[in-house]
Amino acid sequence: MPAYDLIVIGSGPGGYVCAIRAAQLGLKVAVVEKDTTFGGTCLNVGCIPSKALLHASELFEEAGHMFQRMGIGVGEPKLDLPAMMKFKDEGVDGNVKGVAFLFKKNKVEAFTGIGRIAAPGHVEVVSADGRRQTLDTKAIVVATGSDVARLPGIDIDEKRIVSSTGALTLDEVPQRLLVVGAGVIGLELGSVWRRLGAEVIVVEFLDRILPGIDAEVGRQFQRILQKQGVTFRLSSKVTAVDAAGKRLKATVEPAPGGAAETIEADVVLVAIGRVPYTQGLGLEAVGVATDNRGRIVVDPHFATNVAGIYAIGDVIAGPMLAHKAEDEGIAVAEILAGQAGHVNYDAIPNVVYTFPEVATVGKSEDELKAAGIAYNAGKFPFTANGRAKVNLTTDGFVKILADARTDRVLGVHIVGADAGNMIAEAAVAMEFGAAAEDIARTSHAHPTLTEAVKEAALAVGKRSIHM
Ligand SMILES: Cc1cc2nc3c(=O)[nH]c(=O)nc-3n(C[C@H](O)[C@H](O)[C@H](O)COP(=O)(O)OP(=O)(O)OC[C@H]3O[C@@H](n4cnc5c(N)ncnc54)[C@H](O)[C@@H]3O)c2cc1C
C-alpha cells in the first residue's frame, strides 16, 4: 500500500488548496514545496505583496491629493519606503504562516525540497542539503505554477532590470521606471511606483493595453491612467537594455520595424507575462505531454496522459490567476475522492487592482461579435452614481452584456473604484444563469457603488433610472 493517497507538488494557491480539500475528504495527503515558505508565487511574490503595496501607495496618493478636498488637513504625506516594505513583508509573512497552520490543522504532511516524479506513484524529494527520499502515493497532482517570462538578450538582475519580484522590493523610488508590457502586472506595479513619485513609461508591443480585455474598457482605462501621468508607447518593443552607465538605456523600436530610439530609465521592469514552470519535475522521463507553450496537457478532469498524474493552476492552460488555480485544486481533489469536481471557466473573474480597478467576468463585446452571438449592452457611468459622486470616484462605468434572445448575462465589465469587489455579484449571477432582468430586479443598497451594476442591468432593457 502506498503511504499517501495524494502527493501535491507545489504549495501555491492551486497546490495548498488542493491538499487541504483532499485532506478534508479523508485522503492522506503530502505536499512537496521547494521554497522555504508555502503559498507559491501568489503569497510570496505575487498577489499578496503587490496588493499590500497597491493599498499603501493608494492611501499615500489619497492623503496627498484628496484629503484636503474633504477637509482633512494632515500636511504633505512623507514616504518612508523601508517602513512600507516592512508592512508588505509582514503581510506576506502572516499569509504564508497561515498556510503552514492550515496544513497542520488538516494533517497535511509537508516536505521541503524539489519534487521529481520518479515514476507514476513515486515522488523523489531532494532537500537543500542534497538528502533524497522517495514517497509513494496513489495519485500525484502537479501544481508547480509559473515563472517570469524573459526577453532574449535582456538580463534580469532584480536590482535595476527587474521582474515583478524585484519591482516589489526596490529600495528607492526610481526617477523614471520603464515598464515593458501593458498587462495586469506591469500596470499594477507601474501604478505603485508612479504614486510613490516615479515617472512611468509603459512600452507595449500591441496597439492596446490589457490584451484580451474588452476593447472599450481598455481604451477608457488607458485614458484614466494617462490622466494620472502614465505615458504609453503602444505598438513598440524594447529590443535591448544597456546597463553599462549610471542610467539604463533602453532601445525602443516600432513593433512593425523602423527607426529605434533610446529611452533612459533608472529601473526597467520586464512584465511581458509568465511561463509554466516544470523544471526538475522529470516530466519527459515519465512521458507527461506538454503543449507548444510548455503547459502540461490535461483532460477535463485534470488528468495528464499518464495514469495517476494530474495537473492544475498556472502550469496548465487557462488564465494565470490564483482563484482559477484554487478552483482547479478543489475540483481535482473532489474528483480524486470520487466526487464530481468541476470548474466553470465562463465565470472566472479577472481584476486589475489599480485605481480605479478594472474587473471583468465572462465574454467581451469582441468575443461575442466574433462568435456571432447577438447581445444587448447596458452601460452606466459612475458619474451618475450618487455614492461615487460624494466619494470623488466618478471615473469609469459598468457594462453588462446580455443575450439578445434570452437576456442571460454573458459578460460584465467594470472600470471603477472597488470594481474587484463588485464583480463578485456578476460572477454569482452568471453561475446561476441569471438574466439582466434578475440583476435589475434585485434590491441594491443605497447609496452604494453597486447601484451602478443594477442601473447597467436596467440599461440592458433601456430603462435605467438615473441616466
Ligand atoms: C506580481 C504578481 C501579482 C499577481 N497578482 C495576482 C492577483 O492579484 N490575483 C490573481 O488571481 N493572481 C495574481 N497573480 C498570479 C498568481 O500568483 C498565480 O496565478 C498563482 O500563484 C498560480 O498558482 P499555482 O498554485 O498554479 O502556482 P504558484 O503560485 O506559482 O506555486 C507553485 C509552487 O510550486 C513550487 N514548485 C515548483 N516546482 C517545484 C518542484 N519541482 N518541487 C517542489 N515545489 C515546486 C514553487 O516553489 C511554488 O511555490 C500574480 C502574479 C504575480 C507575479
XYZ file of C-alpha atoms and ligand atoms in Angstrom:
520
model
C 0.000 0.000 0.000
C 1.432 3.443 -0.884
C 1.970 5.728 2.116
C -0.155 8.503 0.608
C -3.354 8.793 -1.387
C -2.140 12.059 -2.871
C 1.109 13.972 -3.196
C 0.809 17.555 -4.388
C 3.958 19.106 -5.868
C 3.889 22.866 -5.229
C 2.180 24.792 -2.429
C 0.802 27.803 -4.331
C -2.931 28.580 -4.329
C -3.559 25.576 -6.565
C -1.478 23.123 -4.566
C -2.251 24.127 -0.995
C -5.988 24.401 -1.602
C -5.998 21.023 -3.361
C -4.125 19.426 -0.441
C -6.477 20.860 2.178
C -9.635 19.897 0.267
C -8.330 16.350 -0.295
C -7.486 16.029 3.406
C -10.973 17.270 4.313
C -12.351 14.467 2.153
C -10.357 11.875 4.086
C -7.373 11.370 1.790
C -3.883 11.002 3.242
C -2.016 13.899 1.701
C 1.545 15.216 1.431
C 2.778 18.421 -0.166
C 6.261 18.947 -1.581
C 7.484 22.554 -1.798
C 10.927 23.641 -2.968
C 10.817 27.062 -1.318
C 11.256 27.634 2.395
C 7.783 29.178 2.712
C 4.418 27.926 1.487
C 1.947 29.837 -0.675
C 3.769 29.902 -4.014
C 4.047 32.886 -6.314
C 0.770 34.358 -5.119
C 1.525 34.692 -1.423
C 5.280 35.265 -1.619
C 5.978 37.377 -4.707
C 2.613 37.913 -6.414
C -0.932 38.744 -5.356
C -0.287 39.463 -1.688
C 2.842 41.683 -1.718
C 1.626 43.544 -4.808
C -1.730 44.245 -3.189
C -0.026 45.410 0.008
C 1.981 47.969 -1.998
C -1.036 48.924 -4.115
C -3.078 49.545 -0.975
C -0.371 51.537 0.814
C 0.534 53.616 -2.241
C -3.137 54.305 -2.963
C -3.598 55.684 0.550
C -0.382 57.704 0.146
C -1.761 59.280 -3.012
C -5.157 59.859 -1.453
C -3.576 61.561 1.551
C -1.630 63.849 -0.800
C -4.395 64.705 -3.245
C -7.832 64.005 -1.804
C -7.743 64.612 1.931
C -7.612 68.388 1.628
C -10.664 68.413 -0.676
C -12.565 66.550 2.027
C -11.462 68.928 4.762
C -8.760 66.764 6.278
C -5.539 68.629 6.961
C -2.595 66.326 7.550
C 0.103 68.262 5.727
C 2.254 66.818 2.957
C 2.475 62.998 3.384
C 6.030 61.704 3.654
C 7.117 58.404 2.184
C 9.008 56.026 4.451
C 9.797 53.347 1.868
C 11.583 50.921 4.236
C 8.555 51.046 6.552
C 6.195 50.468 3.619
C 8.272 47.469 2.546
C 8.230 46.144 6.104
C 4.429 46.489 6.164
C 4.301 44.487 2.907
C 6.700 41.822 4.221
C 4.672 41.416 7.414
C 1.565 40.869 5.293
C 3.341 38.168 3.313
C 4.684 36.555 6.477
C 1.229 36.370 8.063
C -0.230 34.785 4.946
C 2.468 32.149 4.404
C 2.373 31.189 8.080
C -1.382 30.844 7.685
C -0.845 28.116 5.070
C 1.572 26.248 7.384
C -1.086 26.428 10.112
C -3.773 25.082 7.767
C -1.532 22.178 6.720
C -1.090 21.203 10.368
C -4.766 21.655 11.134
C -5.752 19.374 8.245
C -2.947 16.852 8.855
C -1.308 17.540 5.502
C 2.337 16.449 5.705
C 4.728 18.970 4.214
C 8.151 18.163 2.723
C 10.628 20.873 1.801
C 12.673 20.097 -1.300
C 12.468 19.778 -5.057
C 9.883 17.217 -6.075
C 10.598 14.985 -9.055
C 8.242 12.373 -10.437
C 10.490 9.316 -10.447
C 7.656 7.207 -11.871
C 3.860 7.222 -11.611
C 3.173 6.720 -7.908
C 6.667 7.751 -6.812
C 7.885 11.255 -5.961
C 11.518 11.854 -5.107
C 12.181 14.803 -2.800
C 15.648 16.371 -2.890
C 16.264 18.671 0.094
C 18.568 21.698 0.001
C 21.302 19.648 1.744
C 21.146 17.027 -1.035
C 19.238 14.439 1.005
C 16.926 12.305 -1.127
C 13.831 10.375 -0.179
C 11.149 8.729 -2.246
C 7.483 8.934 -1.287
C 4.877 6.502 -2.596
C 1.393 7.610 -3.495
C -1.742 6.625 -5.383
C -2.043 9.984 -7.185
C 0.199 12.966 -7.948
C -1.059 16.493 -8.605
C 1.467 18.806 -10.259
C 0.876 22.396 -9.122
C 4.280 23.893 -9.860
C 2.940 27.179 -11.205
C 4.767 29.618 -13.399
C 7.853 31.774 -13.682
C 8.635 35.169 -15.167
C 8.854 35.274 -18.981
C 12.161 36.758 -20.093
C 13.142 38.923 -23.059
C 16.006 37.472 -25.074
C 19.215 39.443 -24.553
C 17.897 41.368 -21.540
C 19.314 40.040 -18.271
C 17.128 40.493 -15.229
C 19.348 41.350 -12.216
C 16.347 42.157 -9.928
C 18.081 45.428 -8.970
C 17.847 47.734 -11.982
C 16.423 45.406 -14.616
C 13.682 43.733 -12.647
C 10.838 41.283 -12.971
C 7.742 41.696 -10.810
C 9.723 40.093 -7.978
C 12.400 42.818 -7.990
C 9.779 45.539 -8.525
C 8.246 44.522 -5.193
C 11.493 45.164 -3.316
C 13.106 48.292 -4.813
C 14.956 50.161 -2.094
C 14.371 53.599 -3.596
C 11.791 55.197 -5.849
C 13.224 55.314 -9.373
C 13.153 58.727 -11.026
C 11.990 57.016 -14.196
C 10.573 53.495 -14.460
C 10.258 51.915 -17.877
C 7.691 49.117 -17.857
C 7.875 46.585 -20.670
C 4.374 45.183 -21.170
C 0.967 46.772 -20.544
C -0.562 43.677 -18.947
C -2.015 43.424 -15.459
C 1.298 43.092 -13.593
C 3.004 45.942 -15.493
C 0.092 48.307 -14.905
C -0.313 47.385 -11.222
C 3.363 47.756 -10.338
C 3.717 50.783 -12.627
C 0.856 52.366 -10.632
C 2.575 51.635 -7.322
C 5.801 53.399 -8.306
C 4.047 56.304 -10.072
C 2.069 57.001 -6.898
C 5.291 56.951 -4.899
C 6.885 59.512 -7.225
C 8.365 57.788 -10.308
C 7.813 58.904 -13.873
C 6.352 55.800 -15.543
C 6.608 54.944 -19.239
C 4.908 51.760 -20.432
C 6.053 50.173 -23.694
C 3.611 47.684 -25.229
C 4.085 45.582 -28.361
C 0.377 45.560 -29.231
C -1.668 48.626 -30.146
C -3.690 48.415 -26.913
C -3.241 47.889 -23.209
C -4.510 44.834 -21.289
C -4.651 42.500 -24.281
C -7.696 40.252 -24.124
C -9.840 42.677 -22.136
C -12.987 44.287 -23.607
C -11.657 46.928 -26.048
C -13.881 49.763 -24.761
C -12.763 49.029 -21.199
C -9.123 49.044 -22.314
C -9.467 52.384 -24.115
C -11.178 54.151 -21.218
C -8.753 52.679 -18.691
C -5.784 53.863 -20.753
C -7.202 57.415 -20.792
C -7.611 57.311 -17.000
C -4.039 56.106 -16.453
C -2.749 58.769 -18.837
C -4.615 61.415 -16.818
C -2.777 60.072 -13.765
C 0.537 60.676 -15.541
C 1.455 57.283 -17.025
C 2.898 57.551 -20.553
C 2.191 54.765 -23.064
C 4.250 53.767 -26.076
C 1.977 51.304 -27.856
C 2.924 49.236 -30.939
C 6.528 49.430 -29.719
C 9.071 46.932 -28.495
C 12.107 47.089 -26.234
C 14.881 45.246 -28.023
C 17.866 45.896 -25.730
C 18.795 47.494 -22.426
C 22.303 48.872 -21.978
C 23.197 48.668 -18.291
C 26.779 49.938 -18.588
C 26.170 53.526 -17.444
C 24.640 55.069 -14.348
C 21.268 55.147 -16.088
C 19.862 52.290 -18.141
C 19.456 52.922 -21.854
C 16.564 51.001 -23.414
C 16.330 50.617 -27.170
C 12.713 51.044 -28.250
C 11.590 50.242 -31.784
C 8.214 50.448 -33.510
C 6.690 46.931 -33.429
C 6.380 46.682 -37.229
C 10.022 47.819 -37.574
C 11.513 51.260 -38.151
C 13.869 53.733 -36.530
C 14.920 52.848 -32.986
C 15.165 55.384 -30.187
C 16.770 55.292 -26.783
C 14.820 55.852 -23.584
C 16.812 56.323 -20.407
C 15.467 54.927 -17.156
C 16.633 54.132 -13.633
C 14.731 50.863 -13.493
C 13.324 48.667 -16.277
C 10.506 46.327 -15.275
C 10.106 43.360 -17.618
C 6.432 42.370 -17.348
C 5.710 40.534 -20.583
C 3.934 37.606 -18.979
C 4.661 34.323 -17.254
C 5.566 30.850 -18.452
C 4.670 27.473 -16.944
C 7.302 26.138 -14.543
C 8.161 22.446 -14.907
C 11.931 22.488 -14.308
C 13.278 19.492 -12.415
C 9.943 17.644 -12.390
C 11.135 14.892 -14.692
C 8.039 15.112 -16.904
C 9.804 13.943 -20.045
C 11.194 10.834 -18.383
C 7.715 9.697 -17.291
C 6.187 10.783 -20.599
C 3.800 13.537 -19.432
C 2.744 15.534 -22.503
C 3.163 19.313 -22.706
C 1.891 21.688 -25.394
C 3.883 24.070 -27.600
C 3.921 26.650 -24.782
C 5.291 24.205 -22.232
C 1.960 23.784 -20.398
C 1.022 20.348 -19.117
C -1.837 18.951 -21.189
C -4.808 17.744 -19.139
C -8.294 16.425 -19.868
C -11.454 17.986 -18.341
C -10.702 16.015 -15.149
C -7.179 17.484 -14.873
C -5.658 14.096 -15.739
C -2.492 14.065 -17.837
C -1.819 11.369 -20.403
C -0.028 9.324 -17.708
C -2.328 7.444 -15.329
C -2.256 8.766 -11.763
C -0.656 12.127 -12.659
C -2.807 15.266 -12.669
C -2.015 18.976 -13.085
C -3.683 22.280 -12.117
C -3.067 26.029 -11.928
C -0.594 28.145 -13.884
C 1.209 25.054 -15.176
C -1.810 24.125 -17.346
C -3.751 26.186 -19.907
C -6.162 28.958 -18.914
C -5.897 32.316 -17.191
C -2.934 32.561 -14.808
C -4.968 33.545 -11.780
C -4.795 32.423 -8.182
C -8.547 31.776 -7.857
C -8.549 29.729 -11.084
C -5.745 27.607 -9.597
C -7.687 27.278 -6.307
C -10.894 26.264 -8.080
C -8.990 23.631 -10.032
C -7.328 22.439 -6.815
C -10.710 21.871 -5.205
C -12.136 20.227 -8.322
C -9.285 17.733 -8.724
C -9.322 16.872 -5.002
C -13.042 16.134 -5.240
C -12.556 14.074 -8.402
C -9.824 12.027 -6.659
C -12.195 11.461 -3.735
C -14.835 10.108 -6.112
C -16.928 13.265 -6.319
C -17.833 15.391 -9.348
C -15.392 18.326 -9.184
C -15.919 20.952 -11.859
C -14.696 24.444 -12.819
C -16.893 26.823 -14.806
C -14.347 28.679 -16.940
C -17.062 31.032 -18.242
C -17.439 32.700 -14.855
C -13.901 33.333 -13.635
C -13.454 36.996 -12.748
C -10.346 38.916 -13.725
C -9.305 42.007 -11.766
C -6.671 44.708 -12.233
C -6.062 46.212 -8.781
C -5.114 49.718 -9.889
C -7.098 52.839 -9.117
C -9.698 52.738 -10.433
C -9.882 48.955 -10.628
C -10.840 47.015 -13.729
C -12.895 43.883 -13.225
C -14.459 41.637 -15.814
C -16.186 38.290 -15.980
C -17.476 36.408 -19.000
C -17.349 37.454 -22.616
C -16.192 40.780 -24.050
C -18.034 42.528 -26.886
C -15.269 41.489 -29.295
C -15.660 37.833 -28.309
C -19.447 37.917 -28.706
C -19.146 39.583 -32.112
C -16.544 37.037 -33.220
C -18.823 34.186 -32.092
C -21.804 35.727 -33.924
C -23.868 35.952 -30.727
C -26.489 38.722 -30.739
C -26.410 40.696 -27.486
C -27.761 43.802 -25.804
C -25.376 46.054 -23.911
C -26.384 48.107 -20.875
C -23.940 50.716 -19.637
C -23.970 53.016 -16.652
C -21.263 55.576 -15.757
C -20.121 56.218 -12.194
C -20.572 59.969 -12.837
C -24.304 59.253 -12.388
C -23.920 57.200 -9.185
C -24.616 59.176 -6.018
C -22.080 57.402 -3.836
C -19.306 57.714 -6.441
C -20.011 61.458 -6.590
C -19.572 62.026 -2.859
C -16.596 59.656 -2.749
C -14.963 61.625 -5.601
C -14.550 58.352 -7.533
C -16.590 59.025 -10.665
C -14.133 57.580 -13.206
C -15.401 54.522 -15.082
C -18.574 52.595 -15.837
C -20.360 49.251 -15.572
C -21.248 47.414 -18.773
C -23.462 44.344 -18.878
C -23.750 42.221 -22.000
C -26.817 40.017 -22.200
C -28.013 37.538 -24.804
C -30.415 39.380 -27.150
C -32.817 36.431 -27.235
C -32.792 35.130 -23.665
C -31.450 38.146 -21.689
C -28.965 35.790 -19.985
C -25.893 37.662 -18.718
C -22.880 36.778 -20.885
C -20.323 39.291 -19.646
C -19.892 42.080 -17.105
C -17.147 44.687 -17.344
C -16.435 47.311 -14.704
C -13.928 50.150 -14.565
C -14.269 51.928 -11.248
C -13.353 52.170 -7.599
C -13.875 48.826 -5.865
C -14.674 47.046 -9.154
C -12.818 43.970 -7.842
C -15.348 43.501 -5.067
C -18.333 44.434 -7.203
C -17.557 41.815 -9.852
C -18.418 39.054 -7.340
C -22.106 39.847 -7.776
C -21.773 39.395 -11.524
C -19.898 36.080 -11.133
C -22.619 34.734 -8.807
C -25.324 35.893 -11.219
C -23.584 34.140 -14.100
C -23.095 30.933 -12.079
C -26.844 30.917 -11.509
C -27.546 31.614 -15.185
C -29.158 34.950 -14.306
C -30.766 37.270 -16.807
C -30.009 41.018 -16.780
C -33.605 41.353 -15.608
C -32.746 39.323 -12.471
C -29.966 41.755 -11.528
C -32.202 44.715 -12.364
C -34.929 43.408 -10.034
C -32.538 42.645 -7.158
C -32.522 45.281 -4.435
C -29.124 47.003 -4.191
C -28.392 49.036 -1.072
C -28.392 52.812 -1.404
C -26.060 54.639 -1.545
C -23.508 52.149 -2.857
C -21.380 51.833 -5.961
C -23.181 48.535 -6.633
C -26.241 50.502 -7.692
C -24.312 51.152 -10.916
C -24.449 47.381 -11.564
C -28.228 47.423 -11.132
C -28.512 50.502 -13.367
C -26.390 48.835 -16.078
C -28.750 45.837 -15.881
C -31.707 48.201 -16.243
C -29.919 49.831 -19.173
C -29.848 46.467 -20.992
C -33.619 46.940 -21.295
C -33.151 50.687 -21.978
C -34.802 51.702 -18.709
C -32.090 52.929 -16.376
C -33.470 55.446 -13.890
C -30.550 57.767 -13.187
C -29.468 58.454 -16.775
C 3.287 40.214 -9.236
C 2.138 39.264 -9.393
C 0.879 39.627 -8.967
C -0.181 38.762 -9.089
N -1.408 39.162 -8.655
C -2.450 38.345 -8.766
C -3.721 38.729 -8.287
O -3.886 39.810 -7.735
N -4.754 37.865 -8.406
C -4.590 36.644 -9.003
O -5.566 35.907 -9.113
N -3.396 36.239 -9.466
C -2.326 37.058 -9.358
N -1.108 36.644 -9.792
C -0.995 35.300 -10.400
C -0.945 34.237 -9.324
O 0.140 34.492 -8.471
C -0.826 32.857 -9.959
O -1.861 32.671 -10.887
C -0.925 31.778 -8.900
O 0.098 31.917 -7.943
C -0.821 30.387 -9.544
O -0.907 29.423 -8.534
P -0.254 27.989 -8.710
O -0.601 27.249 -7.475
O -0.612 27.404 -10.004
O 1.327 28.231 -8.777
P 2.391 29.106 -7.877
O 1.675 30.031 -7.027
O 3.347 29.590 -8.878
O 3.009 27.976 -6.962
C 3.809 26.963 -7.447
C 4.665 26.439 -6.314
O 5.326 25.269 -6.762
C 6.643 25.252 -6.245
N 7.420 24.351 -7.104
C 7.694 24.457 -8.416
N 8.391 23.382 -8.867
C 8.534 22.576 -7.796
C 9.140 21.301 -7.616
N 9.668 20.625 -8.625
N 9.136 20.769 -6.376
C 8.554 21.427 -5.332
N 7.964 22.610 -5.453
C 7.936 23.173 -6.671
C 7.058 26.703 -6.347
O 8.148 26.986 -5.490
C 5.775 27.398 -5.897
O 5.747 27.560 -4.512
C 0.007 37.481 -9.653
C 1.278 37.084 -10.071
C 2.336 37.961 -9.934
C 3.690 37.512 -10.359
